[in-house]
Coordinates of C-alpha atoms in Angstrom, one line a residue:
Chain A
X17 CA -86.4 -167.6 -31.3
X18 CA -89.4 -169.7 -32.1
X19 CA -92.3 -168.3 -33.9
X20 CA -95.3 -167.8 -31.6
X21 CA -98.8 -168.5 -32.6
X22 CA -99.7 -164.9 -32.0
X23 CA -96.9 -163.7 -34.4
X24 CA -97.9 -166.1 -37.1
X25 CA -101.6 -165.2 -37.0
X26 CA -100.8 -161.5 -36.9
X27 CA -98.4 -161.9 -39.8
X28 CA -100.9 -163.6 -42.0
X29 CA -103.6 -161.0 -41.1
X30 CA -101.3 -158.2 -42.3
X31 CA -100.3 -160.2 -45.4
X32 CA -103.8 -161.1 -46.3
X33 CA -104.7 -158.2 -48.7
X34 CA -101.5 -158.6 -50.7
X35 CA -101.7 -162.4 -50.8
X36 CA -105.4 -162.3 -51.9
X37 CA -104.7 -159.8 -54.7
X38 CA -101.5 -161.4 -55.8
X39 CA -103.2 -164.8 -56.0
X40 CA -106.2 -163.5 -57.9
X41 CA -104.4 -161.2 -60.3
X42 CA -100.9 -162.6 -60.7
X43 CA -100.6 -166.3 -59.8
X44 CA -104.0 -167.5 -61.0
X45 CA -103.7 -165.7 -64.4
X46 CA -100.2 -167.1 -64.8
X47 CA -101.4 -170.6 -64.2
X48 CA -104.8 -170.4 -66.0
X49 CA -103.3 -168.4 -68.9
X50 CA -100.7 -171.2 -69.4
X51 CA -103.5 -173.8 -69.3
X52 CA -105.5 -171.8 -71.9
X53 CA -102.6 -172.0 -74.3
X54 CA -103.4 -175.7 -74.7
X55 CA -107.1 -175.3 -75.1
X56 CA -109.6 -174.2 -77.6
X57 CA -111.4 -171.2 -76.0
X58 CA -112.9 -168.0 -77.3
X59 CA -115.3 -166.9 -80.1
X60 CA -118.5 -169.0 -80.3
X61 CA -117.3 -171.4 -77.6
X62 CA -116.9 -168.5 -75.1
X63 CA -120.1 -166.8 -76.2
X64 CA -122.1 -170.0 -75.4
X65 CA -120.4 -170.2 -71.9
X66 CA -118.7 -173.5 -72.7
X67 CA -115.5 -174.5 -70.8
X68 CA -112.1 -174.4 -72.5
X69 CA -111.5 -177.6 -74.4
X70 CA -108.0 -179.3 -74.1
X71 CA -106.4 -179.6 -77.6
X72 CA -102.8 -180.3 -76.7
X73 CA -100.3 -178.6 -79.0
X74 CA -102.8 -177.7 -81.6
X75 CA -102.5 -173.9 -81.0
X76 CA -98.7 -174.1 -81.3
X77 CA -99.1 -175.9 -84.7
X78 CA -101.5 -173.2 -85.8
X79 CA -99.0 -170.5 -84.7
X80 CA -96.1 -172.1 -86.6
X81 CA -98.3 -172.2 -89.7
X82 CA -99.4 -168.5 -89.4
X83 CA -97.2 -166.2 -91.4
X84 CA -98.4 -163.2 -89.3
X85 CA -97.2 -164.8 -86.1
X86 CA -93.8 -165.7 -87.6
X87 CA -93.5 -162.1 -88.9
X88 CA -94.5 -160.7 -85.5
X89 CA -91.9 -162.9 -83.7
X90 CA -89.3 -161.9 -86.2
X91 CA -90.1 -158.3 -85.6
X92 CA -89.8 -158.8 -81.9
X93 CA -86.4 -160.4 -82.2
X94 CA -85.3 -157.6 -84.6
X95 CA -86.5 -155.1 -82.0
X96 CA -83.7 -156.4 -79.7
X97 CA -81.3 -154.4 -81.7
X98 CA -82.4 -151.5 -79.5
X99 CA -80.8 -153.1 -76.5
X100 CA -77.1 -152.6 -77.3
X101 CA -77.7 -149.1 -78.6
X102 CA -79.7 -148.1 -75.6
X103 CA -77.3 -149.6 -73.1
X104 CA -74.2 -148.1 -74.6
X105 CA -75.9 -144.7 -74.9
X106 CA -77.2 -144.7 -71.3
X107 CA -73.9 -145.7 -69.9
X108 CA -72.2 -143.0 -71.9
X109 CA -74.7 -140.4 -70.8
X110 CA -74.4 -141.5 -67.2
X111 CA -70.6 -141.0 -67.4
X112 CA -71.3 -137.6 -69.0
X113 CA -73.4 -136.4 -66.1
X114 CA -71.5 -138.2 -63.3
X115 CA -69.0 -135.4 -62.8
X116 CA -70.1 -132.8 -60.2
X117 CA -70.0 -129.8 -62.5
X118 CA -72.4 -126.8 -62.6
X119 CA -75.8 -127.6 -64.0
X120 CA -75.5 -131.4 -63.8
X121 CA -78.6 -131.8 -61.6
X122 CA -80.5 -130.0 -64.3
X123 CA -79.3 -132.2 -67.1
X124 CA -80.0 -135.4 -65.1
X125 CA -83.5 -134.3 -64.4
X126 CA -84.1 -133.2 -68.0
X127 CA -82.9 -136.5 -69.4
X128 CA -85.3 -138.3 -67.1
X129 CA -88.3 -136.4 -68.4
X130 CA -89.0 -138.7 -71.4
X131 CA -89.2 -141.6 -68.9
X132 CA -92.1 -140.0 -67.1
X133 CA -93.9 -139.2 -70.3
X134 CA -96.9 -141.4 -71.1
X135 CA -96.7 -143.5 -74.3
X136 CA -99.7 -141.8 -75.7
X137 CA -98.1 -138.4 -75.3
X138 CA -95.0 -139.6 -76.9
X139 CA -97.1 -140.8 -79.8
X140 CA -98.7 -137.4 -80.2
X141 CA -95.4 -135.5 -80.1
X142 CA -93.3 -137.8 -82.2
X143 CA -95.9 -138.0 -84.9
X144 CA -95.1 -134.3 -85.5
X145 CA -91.4 -135.2 -85.8
X146 CA -91.9 -138.1 -88.2
X147 CA -94.6 -136.4 -90.3
X148 CA -94.1 -135.7 -94.0
X149 CA -93.8 -132.0 -93.1
X150 CA -92.2 -132.8 -89.7
X151 CA -89.0 -131.8 -88.0
X152 CA -87.0 -134.8 -89.2
X153 CA -87.5 -134.1 -92.8
X154 CA -86.9 -130.4 -92.2
X155 CA -83.6 -131.1 -90.4
X156 CA -82.5 -133.6 -93.1
X157 CA -83.4 -131.0 -95.8
X158 CA -81.5 -128.3 -94.0
X159 CA -78.5 -130.5 -93.9
X160 CA -78.9 -131.3 -97.6
X161 CA -79.3 -135.0 -96.7
X162 CA -82.7 -135.2 -98.3
X163 CA -83.2 -134.9 -102.1
X164 CA -85.6 -132.2 -103.1
X165 CA -89.2 -133.5 -102.8
X166 CA -87.9 -136.6 -101.0
X167 CA -89.8 -135.9 -97.8
X168 CA -92.0 -138.7 -96.6
X169 CA -93.9 -139.8 -93.5
X170 CA -91.4 -142.0 -91.5
X171 CA -94.2 -143.8 -89.7
X172 CA -96.1 -144.5 -93.0
X173 CA -93.3 -146.1 -94.8
X174 CA -92.8 -149.9 -94.4
X175 CA -89.0 -149.5 -94.6
X176 CA -88.7 -146.8 -91.9
X177 CA -91.6 -147.2 -89.5
X178 CA -89.9 -150.0 -87.6
X179 CA -86.8 -147.8 -86.9
X180 CA -89.0 -144.8 -86.1
X181 CA -90.9 -146.7 -83.4
X182 CA -87.6 -148.0 -82.1
X183 CA -86.3 -144.5 -81.8
X184 CA -89.2 -143.6 -79.6
X185 CA -88.5 -146.6 -77.4
X186 CA -84.9 -145.4 -77.2
X187 CA -86.0 -141.9 -76.3
X188 CA -88.3 -143.1 -73.5
X189 CA -85.7 -145.5 -72.1
X190 CA -82.2 -143.9 -72.0
X191 CA -83.0 -141.7 -68.9
X192 CA -84.2 -144.7 -67.0
X193 CA -81.0 -146.7 -67.5
X194 CA -78.9 -143.6 -67.0
X195 CA -80.2 -143.4 -63.4
X196 CA -79.4 -147.0 -62.8
X197 CA -75.9 -146.6 -64.3
X198 CA -75.4 -143.4 -62.3
X199 CA -76.1 -145.3 -59.1
X200 CA -73.6 -147.9 -60.2
X201 CA -71.0 -145.3 -61.0
X202 CA -71.3 -143.7 -57.6
X203 CA -70.6 -147.1 -55.9
X204 CA -67.2 -147.3 -57.5
X205 CA -64.6 -146.4 -54.9
X206 CA -63.0 -143.1 -55.9
X207 CA -59.5 -144.5 -54.9
X208 CA -59.6 -146.9 -57.8
X209 CA -60.0 -144.2 -60.3
X210 CA -57.5 -142.0 -58.6
X211 CA -55.0 -144.8 -58.7
X212 CA -55.6 -145.2 -62.4
X213 CA -55.1 -141.4 -62.9
X214 CA -51.8 -141.5 -61.0
X215 CA -50.7 -144.5 -63.1
X216 CA -51.2 -142.2 -66.1
X217 CA -54.2 -144.0 -67.6
X218 CA -56.1 -141.9 -70.2
X219 CA -59.9 -141.2 -69.7
X220 CA -60.6 -143.8 -72.3
X221 CA -58.4 -146.4 -70.6
X222 CA -60.0 -145.6 -67.3
X223 CA -63.4 -146.1 -68.8
X224 CA -62.7 -149.6 -70.2
X225 CA -60.3 -150.9 -67.5
X226 CA -61.9 -149.5 -64.4
X227 CA -65.4 -148.3 -65.0
X228 CA -66.8 -151.1 -67.2
X229 CA -65.4 -154.0 -65.2
X230 CA -66.7 -152.5 -61.9
X231 CA -70.1 -151.8 -63.5
X232 CA -70.6 -155.4 -64.7
X233 CA -73.4 -156.2 -62.3
X234 CA -75.3 -153.1 -63.3
X235 CA -74.7 -153.7 -67.0
X236 CA -76.0 -157.2 -66.6
X237 CA -79.1 -156.0 -64.8
X238 CA -79.8 -153.2 -67.3
X239 CA -79.3 -155.3 -70.4
X240 CA -81.6 -158.0 -68.8
X241 CA -84.3 -155.5 -68.1
X242 CA -83.9 -153.9 -71.5
X243 CA -84.0 -157.2 -73.4
X244 CA -87.2 -158.3 -71.7
X245 CA -88.7 -154.8 -72.3
X246 CA -87.8 -154.9 -76.0
X247 CA -89.2 -158.3 -76.5
X248 CA -92.5 -157.2 -74.9
X249 CA -92.9 -154.0 -76.8
X250 CA -96.5 -153.3 -77.4
X251 CA -97.7 -149.9 -76.3
X252 CA -95.4 -147.9 -78.6
X253 CA -96.4 -150.0 -81.6
X254 CA -100.1 -149.8 -80.7
X255 CA -100.2 -146.0 -80.4
X256 CA -97.7 -145.1 -83.2
X257 CA -98.4 -147.4 -86.1
X258 CA -100.9 -150.0 -84.8
X259 CA -98.6 -152.7 -86.3
X260 CA -98.5 -151.2 -89.8
X261 CA -97.6 -150.3 -92.5
X262 CA -97.8 -153.8 -94.1
X263 CA -97.2 -155.4 -90.7
X264 CA -93.7 -154.0 -90.6
X265 CA -94.0 -153.0 -86.9
X266 CA -96.3 -155.9 -85.9
X267 CA -94.7 -157.4 -82.8
X268 CA -95.3 -160.7 -81.0
X269 CA -97.3 -159.1 -78.1
X270 CA -99.3 -157.1 -80.6
X271 CA -100.3 -160.5 -82.0
X272 CA -101.3 -161.8 -78.6
X273 CA -103.3 -158.6 -78.0
X274 CA -105.1 -158.6 -81.3
X275 CA -105.9 -162.3 -81.3
X276 CA -107.5 -161.9 -77.8
X277 CA -109.3 -158.6 -78.2
X278 CA -109.7 -157.5 -81.8
X279 CA -112.3 -158.5 -84.3
X280 CA -115.2 -160.9 -83.7
X281 CA -113.2 -164.1 -83.8
X282 CA -111.2 -163.4 -80.7
X283 CA -109.3 -166.5 -79.7
X284 CA -108.1 -166.7 -76.1
X285 CA -106.6 -170.1 -76.6
X286 CA -104.4 -169.1 -79.5
X287 CA -103.5 -165.7 -77.9
X288 CA -102.4 -167.5 -74.7
X289 CA -100.3 -169.9 -76.7
X290 CA -98.6 -167.0 -78.5
X291 CA -98.1 -165.4 -75.1
X292 CA -96.4 -168.6 -73.8
X293 CA -94.1 -168.6 -76.8
X294 CA -93.0 -165.0 -76.1
X295 CA -92.6 -165.8 -72.4
X296 CA -90.4 -168.8 -73.3
X297 CA -88.2 -166.7 -75.5
X298 CA -88.0 -164.0 -72.8
X299 CA -86.8 -166.7 -70.3
X300 CA -84.3 -168.1 -72.7
X301 CA -82.9 -164.7 -73.5
X302 CA -82.6 -163.9 -69.8
X303 CA -80.6 -167.1 -69.2
X304 CA -78.4 -166.4 -72.2
X305 CA -77.8 -162.9 -70.9
X306 CA -76.7 -164.4 -67.6
X307 CA -74.4 -166.9 -69.2
X308 CA -72.8 -164.3 -71.5
X309 CA -71.9 -162.1 -68.6
X310 CA -70.7 -164.8 -66.4
X311 CA -68.4 -166.1 -69.1
X312 CA -66.9 -162.7 -69.9
X313 CA -66.6 -162.2 -66.2
X314 CA -64.4 -165.3 -65.9
X315 CA -62.1 -164.0 -68.7
X316 CA -61.8 -160.7 -67.0
X317 CA -60.7 -162.5 -63.8
X318 CA -58.0 -164.4 -65.6
X319 CA -56.6 -161.4 -67.4
Chain B
X11 CA -70.4 -143.3 -47.8
X12 CA -68.1 -143.1 -50.9
X13 CA -70.6 -140.8 -52.5
X14 CA -70.0 -138.3 -49.7
X15 CA -66.3 -138.5 -49.6
X16 CA -65.8 -138.6 -53.4
X17 CA -66.4 -134.9 -54.4
X18 CA -63.8 -133.7 -51.9
X19 CA -61.1 -136.2 -53.0
X20 CA -61.9 -135.5 -56.6
X21 CA -61.3 -131.8 -56.3
X22 CA -58.0 -132.6 -54.6
X23 CA -57.0 -134.8 -57.5
X24 CA -58.0 -132.0 -59.9
X25 CA -56.2 -129.2 -58.2
X26 CA -53.0 -131.2 -58.1
X27 CA -52.6 -130.6 -61.8
X28 CA -52.9 -127.3 -63.5
X29 CA -55.7 -126.6 -66.0
X30 CA -54.4 -127.0 -69.5
X31 CA -56.0 -125.9 -72.8
X32 CA -56.7 -129.5 -73.5
X33 CA -58.7 -129.8 -70.3
X34 CA -60.7 -126.7 -71.1
X35 CA -61.4 -128.1 -74.5
X36 CA -62.6 -131.4 -73.0
X37 CA -64.9 -129.4 -70.6
X38 CA -66.4 -127.5 -73.6
X39 CA -66.9 -130.8 -75.5
X40 CA -68.6 -132.2 -72.5
X41 CA -71.1 -129.4 -72.3
X42 CA -71.7 -129.5 -76.1
X43 CA -72.6 -133.2 -75.7
X44 CA -74.8 -132.4 -72.7
X45 CA -76.7 -129.8 -74.7
X46 CA -77.0 -132.1 -77.6
X47 CA -78.6 -134.9 -75.5
X48 CA -80.7 -132.3 -73.9
X49 CA -82.2 -131.2 -77.2
X50 CA -82.9 -134.8 -78.1
X51 CA -84.6 -135.4 -74.7
X52 CA -86.8 -132.3 -74.5
X53 CA -87.3 -131.1 -78.1
X54 CA -90.7 -132.8 -78.5
X55 CA -91.9 -131.0 -75.3
X56 CA -90.7 -127.6 -76.3
X57 CA -92.3 -127.9 -79.6
X58 CA -95.6 -129.1 -78.1
X59 CA -95.5 -126.2 -75.7
X60 CA -94.9 -123.8 -78.5
X61 CA -97.7 -125.2 -80.6
X62 CA -100.1 -125.1 -77.6
X63 CA -99.4 -121.5 -76.9
X64 CA -99.6 -120.3 -80.6
X65 CA -102.5 -118.1 -81.5
X66 CA -103.8 -120.1 -84.5
X67 CA -106.0 -117.2 -85.7
X68 CA -102.8 -115.3 -86.6
X69 CA -102.2 -117.8 -89.4
X70 CA -99.1 -119.9 -90.1
X71 CA -98.5 -123.6 -90.0
X72 CA -96.9 -125.5 -87.1
X73 CA -94.5 -127.0 -89.7
X74 CA -93.0 -123.6 -90.7
X75 CA -89.6 -124.2 -89.1
X76 CA -88.0 -122.8 -87.3
X77 CA -90.5 -120.0 -87.0
X78 CA -93.2 -122.3 -85.4
X79 CA -91.0 -122.8 -82.4
X80 CA -91.3 -119.2 -81.5
X81 CA -95.0 -118.2 -81.8
X82 CA -95.5 -114.6 -82.6
X83 CA -98.8 -114.3 -81.0
X84 CA -99.2 -116.2 -77.7
X85 CA -102.6 -117.2 -76.3
X86 CA -104.3 -119.6 -73.9
X87 CA -107.3 -120.0 -76.1
X88 CA -106.3 -123.5 -77.3
X89 CA -106.5 -124.8 -73.7
X90 CA -109.9 -123.3 -73.2
X91 CA -111.2 -124.6 -76.5
X92 CA -110.0 -128.1 -76.1
X93 CA -111.2 -128.2 -72.5
X94 CA -114.7 -127.1 -73.5
X95 CA -115.3 -128.9 -76.8
X96 CA -113.8 -132.2 -75.8
X97 CA -115.1 -132.3 -72.2
X98 CA -111.6 -132.7 -70.9
X99 CA -112.7 -132.2 -67.3
X100 CA -114.3 -135.6 -67.3
X101 CA -111.1 -137.4 -68.4
X102 CA -109.0 -135.4 -65.9
X103 CA -111.4 -136.4 -63.1
X104 CA -111.1 -140.1 -64.3
X105 CA -107.3 -139.9 -64.2
X106 CA -107.4 -138.3 -60.8
X107 CA -109.8 -141.0 -59.5
X108 CA -107.8 -143.9 -60.9
X109 CA -104.5 -142.5 -59.8
X110 CA -105.6 -141.6 -56.2
X111 CA -107.2 -145.1 -55.7
X112 CA -104.0 -146.8 -56.9
X113 CA -101.6 -144.7 -54.8
X114 CA -103.6 -145.1 -51.6
X115 CA -104.2 -148.8 -52.3
X116 CA -100.6 -149.5 -53.1
X117 CA -99.4 -147.7 -50.0
X118 CA -101.7 -149.5 -47.7
X119 CA -101.3 -153.0 -49.1
X120 CA -97.5 -152.6 -49.4
X121 CA -97.0 -151.3 -45.9
X122 CA -99.3 -154.0 -44.4
X123 CA -97.5 -156.8 -46.2
X124 CA -94.0 -155.5 -45.7
X125 CA -94.4 -155.2 -41.9
X126 CA -94.5 -158.9 -41.0
X127 CA -92.0 -159.7 -43.7
X128 CA -89.5 -157.3 -42.1
X129 CA -90.3 -157.8 -38.5
X130 CA -91.8 -161.2 -37.6
X131 CA -90.6 -164.7 -37.8
X132 CA -93.4 -167.1 -38.9
X133 CA -93.6 -170.3 -40.9
X134 CA -93.8 -169.6 -44.6
X135 CA -92.1 -166.2 -44.5
X136 CA -89.2 -167.1 -46.8
X137 CA -91.5 -168.8 -49.2
X138 CA -93.9 -165.8 -49.4
X139 CA -91.1 -163.3 -49.8
X140 CA -89.5 -165.5 -52.5
X141 CA -92.8 -165.8 -54.3
X142 CA -93.4 -162.1 -54.2
X143 CA -89.9 -161.3 -55.5
X144 CA -90.4 -164.0 -58.2
X145 CA -93.3 -161.9 -59.7
X146 CA -90.6 -159.4 -60.8
X147 CA -89.2 -161.9 -63.3
X148 CA -92.1 -164.1 -64.1
X149 CA -93.1 -163.5 -67.7
X150 CA -96.7 -162.4 -67.6
X151 CA -97.5 -162.3 -71.3
X152 CA -100.9 -163.9 -70.8
X153 CA -102.0 -162.4 -67.5
X154 CA -103.8 -159.5 -69.1
X155 CA -106.1 -161.9 -71.0
X156 CA -107.1 -163.8 -67.9
X157 CA -107.4 -160.7 -65.7
X158 CA -109.9 -159.1 -68.1
X159 CA -111.9 -162.4 -67.9
X160 CA -111.7 -162.4 -64.1
X161 CA -112.8 -158.7 -63.9
X162 CA -115.8 -159.5 -66.2
X163 CA -116.8 -162.4 -64.0
X164 CA -116.7 -160.4 -60.8
X165 CA -118.5 -157.5 -62.5
X166 CA -115.6 -155.0 -62.4
X167 CA -114.8 -154.8 -66.1
X168 CA -115.4 -151.2 -67.2
X169 CA -114.9 -149.7 -63.7
X170 CA -112.1 -147.7 -62.2
X171 CA -111.8 -150.3 -59.4
X172 CA -111.2 -152.9 -62.1
X173 CA -108.3 -150.9 -63.4
X174 CA -106.9 -150.4 -59.9
X175 CA -107.3 -153.7 -58.0
X176 CA -105.0 -155.8 -60.1
X177 CA -102.1 -153.3 -59.8
X178 CA -102.0 -152.4 -56.1
X179 CA -100.2 -155.5 -54.8
X180 CA -96.8 -155.5 -56.4
X181 CA -93.3 -156.7 -55.5
X182 CA -91.9 -153.2 -56.1
X183 CA -93.9 -151.6 -53.3
X184 CA -93.7 -154.5 -50.8
X185 CA -89.9 -154.8 -51.4
X186 CA -89.4 -151.0 -51.0
X187 CA -91.4 -150.8 -47.8
X188 CA -89.7 -153.9 -46.3
X189 CA -86.3 -152.3 -46.8
X190 CA -87.5 -149.2 -45.1
X191 CA -89.0 -151.1 -42.1
X192 CA -85.8 -153.1 -41.7
X193 CA -83.9 -149.9 -41.1
X194 CA -86.0 -148.9 -38.1
X195 CA -84.1 -149.6 -34.9
X196 CA -85.3 -152.7 -33.1
X197 CA -85.1 -151.1 -29.6
X198 CA -87.8 -148.6 -30.6
X199 CA -90.3 -151.4 -31.3
X200 CA -89.4 -153.3 -28.1
X201 CA -90.0 -150.1 -26.1
X202 CA -93.4 -149.6 -27.6
X203 CA -94.3 -153.2 -27.1
X204 CA -93.2 -153.0 -23.4
X205 CA -95.5 -150.0 -23.1
X206 CA -98.3 -152.3 -24.2
X207 CA -98.8 -151.1 -27.8
X208 CA -100.5 -153.5 -30.1
X209 CA -98.9 -154.4 -33.4
X210 CA -101.3 -152.2 -35.4
X211 CA -100.3 -149.3 -33.1
X212 CA -96.7 -150.0 -33.6
X213 CA -97.2 -150.0 -37.4
X214 CA -99.2 -146.8 -37.5
X215 CA -97.5 -144.8 -34.7
X216 CA -93.9 -145.8 -35.1
X217 CA -93.1 -147.6 -38.4
X218 CA -95.1 -145.4 -40.7
X219 CA -94.0 -142.0 -39.3
X220 CA -90.4 -143.1 -39.4
X221 CA -90.5 -144.3 -43.0
X222 CA -92.2 -141.3 -44.6
X223 CA -89.5 -140.8 -47.3
X224 CA -89.9 -144.3 -48.6
X225 CA -93.7 -144.0 -48.7
X226 CA -93.3 -140.7 -50.5
X227 CA -91.0 -142.3 -53.0
X228 CA -93.4 -145.2 -53.6
X229 CA -96.4 -142.9 -53.7
X230 CA -94.8 -140.6 -56.3
X231 CA -93.5 -143.5 -58.4
X232 CA -97.0 -145.1 -58.4
X233 CA -98.6 -141.8 -59.1
X234 CA -96.5 -141.1 -62.2
X235 CA -96.8 -144.7 -63.5
X236 CA -100.6 -144.8 -63.0
X237 CA -101.2 -141.4 -64.5
X238 CA -99.3 -142.4 -67.6
X239 CA -100.5 -145.9 -67.9
X240 CA -102.1 -146.6 -71.3
X241 CA -102.6 -150.3 -72.2
X242 CA -104.2 -151.7 -69.1
X243 CA -106.8 -148.9 -68.6
X244 CA -107.5 -148.9 -72.3
X245 CA -108.3 -152.6 -72.1
X246 CA -110.4 -152.6 -68.9
X247 CA -112.4 -149.5 -70.0
X248 CA -112.8 -150.2 -73.7
X249 CA -116.5 -150.6 -73.3
X250 CA -116.9 -147.6 -71.0
X251 CA -115.4 -144.6 -73.0
X252 CA -116.8 -142.1 -70.4
X253 CA -114.5 -143.6 -67.8
X254 CA -111.3 -143.4 -69.7
X255 CA -108.3 -141.6 -68.2
X256 CA -106.6 -138.8 -69.9
X257 CA -103.7 -141.0 -71.1
X258 CA -106.1 -142.9 -73.3
X259 CA -108.4 -140.0 -74.2
X260 CA -105.6 -137.9 -75.5
X261 CA -105.2 -140.3 -78.5
X262 CA -108.9 -140.0 -79.2
X263 CA -108.3 -136.3 -79.2
X264 CA -105.8 -136.9 -82.0
X265 CA -108.3 -138.7 -84.0
X266 CA -111.0 -136.1 -83.5
X267 CA -108.9 -133.0 -84.0
X268 CA -106.4 -134.3 -86.5
X269 CA -106.8 -131.1 -88.5
X270 CA -106.1 -129.0 -85.4
X271 CA -102.7 -129.7 -83.9
X272 CA -103.1 -126.6 -81.6
X273 CA -105.9 -128.2 -79.7
X274 CA -104.1 -131.6 -79.5
X275 CA -101.0 -129.9 -78.1
X276 CA -103.0 -128.1 -75.5
X277 CA -104.7 -131.3 -74.5
X278 CA -101.3 -133.0 -74.3
X279 CA -100.1 -130.3 -71.9
X280 CA -103.2 -130.9 -69.7
X281 CA -101.9 -134.4 -69.3
X282 CA -98.2 -133.7 -69.0
X283 CA -98.0 -130.6 -66.7
X284 CA -99.3 -132.2 -63.5
X285 CA -96.9 -135.2 -63.7
X286 CA -94.0 -132.9 -64.7
X287 CA -94.6 -130.7 -61.7
X288 CA -94.7 -133.7 -59.4
X289 CA -91.6 -135.1 -60.9
X290 CA -89.6 -131.9 -60.7
X291 CA -90.7 -131.3 -57.2
X292 CA -89.8 -134.7 -56.0
X293 CA -87.2 -136.0 -58.4
X294 CA -84.7 -137.0 -55.7
X295 CA -87.3 -139.2 -54.0
X296 CA -88.5 -140.5 -57.3
X297 CA -85.1 -141.6 -58.4
X298 CA -84.3 -143.0 -55.0
X299 CA -87.5 -145.1 -55.2
X300 CA -86.3 -146.4 -58.5
X301 CA -82.8 -147.3 -57.2
X302 CA -84.3 -148.8 -54.1
X303 CA -86.4 -151.3 -56.0
X304 CA -83.4 -152.4 -58.1
X305 CA -80.8 -152.9 -55.4

């Protein structure tokens, strides 16, 4: 069937609002933002209404020489440690709630509640947990894991703040991946698992030999989403520690944000360049993720 | 289909063997683990609720564990106090305004765009769909910088419309609605067209009524995300503190009432309860929307 003029015209009329908005607020900023990364723009230049000035790789040289940027990039990479923990835990929780036992609907919904919690609310609530007088110190004290008088503010200590923020990311994320894994689990044919049961496979063997291989596409998708999200962590840091103490929680996107919007010497050029570096790392990691899973897939096929 | 047949076949598999003490033990272990995860997931909420309901005039610290989890004197005074002194009504209204605009905008734009993508053949269709899907994976680390510059240029920086417009056209909504439209039987549309219905009539009289569940899923999903959004509204409205939504204002509350956790907890509940009610009422739709966008 050939497209008629009428259909084409109508189609574009219906698509117009979405296309205009996407062009203005997604494609144009992607292109212009990339361009800005190679220019000098911001501060006095911006105030005087001058156009961005092309400076080539200058911004990237500045970034490489900026210890704060290197720290922030290092922190962002370190933040990726949340990914394996988050994925293993969500998959385990999904398996835990997948059996149709009494109360399961309640547990599933309750585990999802942190996902629908705003980051600012999480900040308010977790501050009370991590506080010097908070629940965490109290619980550790009750378990005799904390020396007398050893209580401290977990978010104010440069050795623990990073992990405290990561725990909040973990808390807000595991219900989300649980739902995705649950959908994956439900698409595994029941016959497969029953056959394994009849063959005398233990629950543990069934998990590793049947569930995990069948779940490979979901695991790939979830670790991909999770990797990118971890690399782009900004809100948690912003509301919980604002990058401190001593920059121990300062992440790469925090750097982008503060160069562009904080202080008087805001620098759109440098901020955009830093954003491009983060974007490049995100892309590389996504590709690596794909490769990793394809290779292990091949091995599984041979075995 | 397997989801439907599975529970039955599973029970069969289970009844074939007799319940042993080991099995009971495993069942108990499962529930112990479930409750453990439950505590981790909801403890912060329960504590916030306890603090918000505590009568602070009765004395006692929120950190007196575990007593502070079970307030002796319960009151709603904290809610009234924080509402009045902080002018919370204004922020609630801002949240409602931003969220309503975003939900309505997203539903309209997504449905309009999804209709031709699902139902028409026209040059450029594959390209446009591909480009829209690509936005799901394009790393947008610099978009928020340029978007604030654009909003400033068109005079929308510091307005609710400025917060809303850049977010209403998204791959998530278009994709979800396209899937829903694809499932509507072709014969139905042909019949309507033979009866002389125009395309807009087909969309509003046939497609939309038949895809209510998907619209509800998209609407609820958008509602929750927008109500909770922090970074983007904070950025757009940084120079207009009176227009901030609750999600951003709640943290100002923390700065202002640092000495009074009771008021902060009450303010936090103002923010949380609506979204929690919506989520609990529509969790099935909500999770379906999530899965639909991923598949």
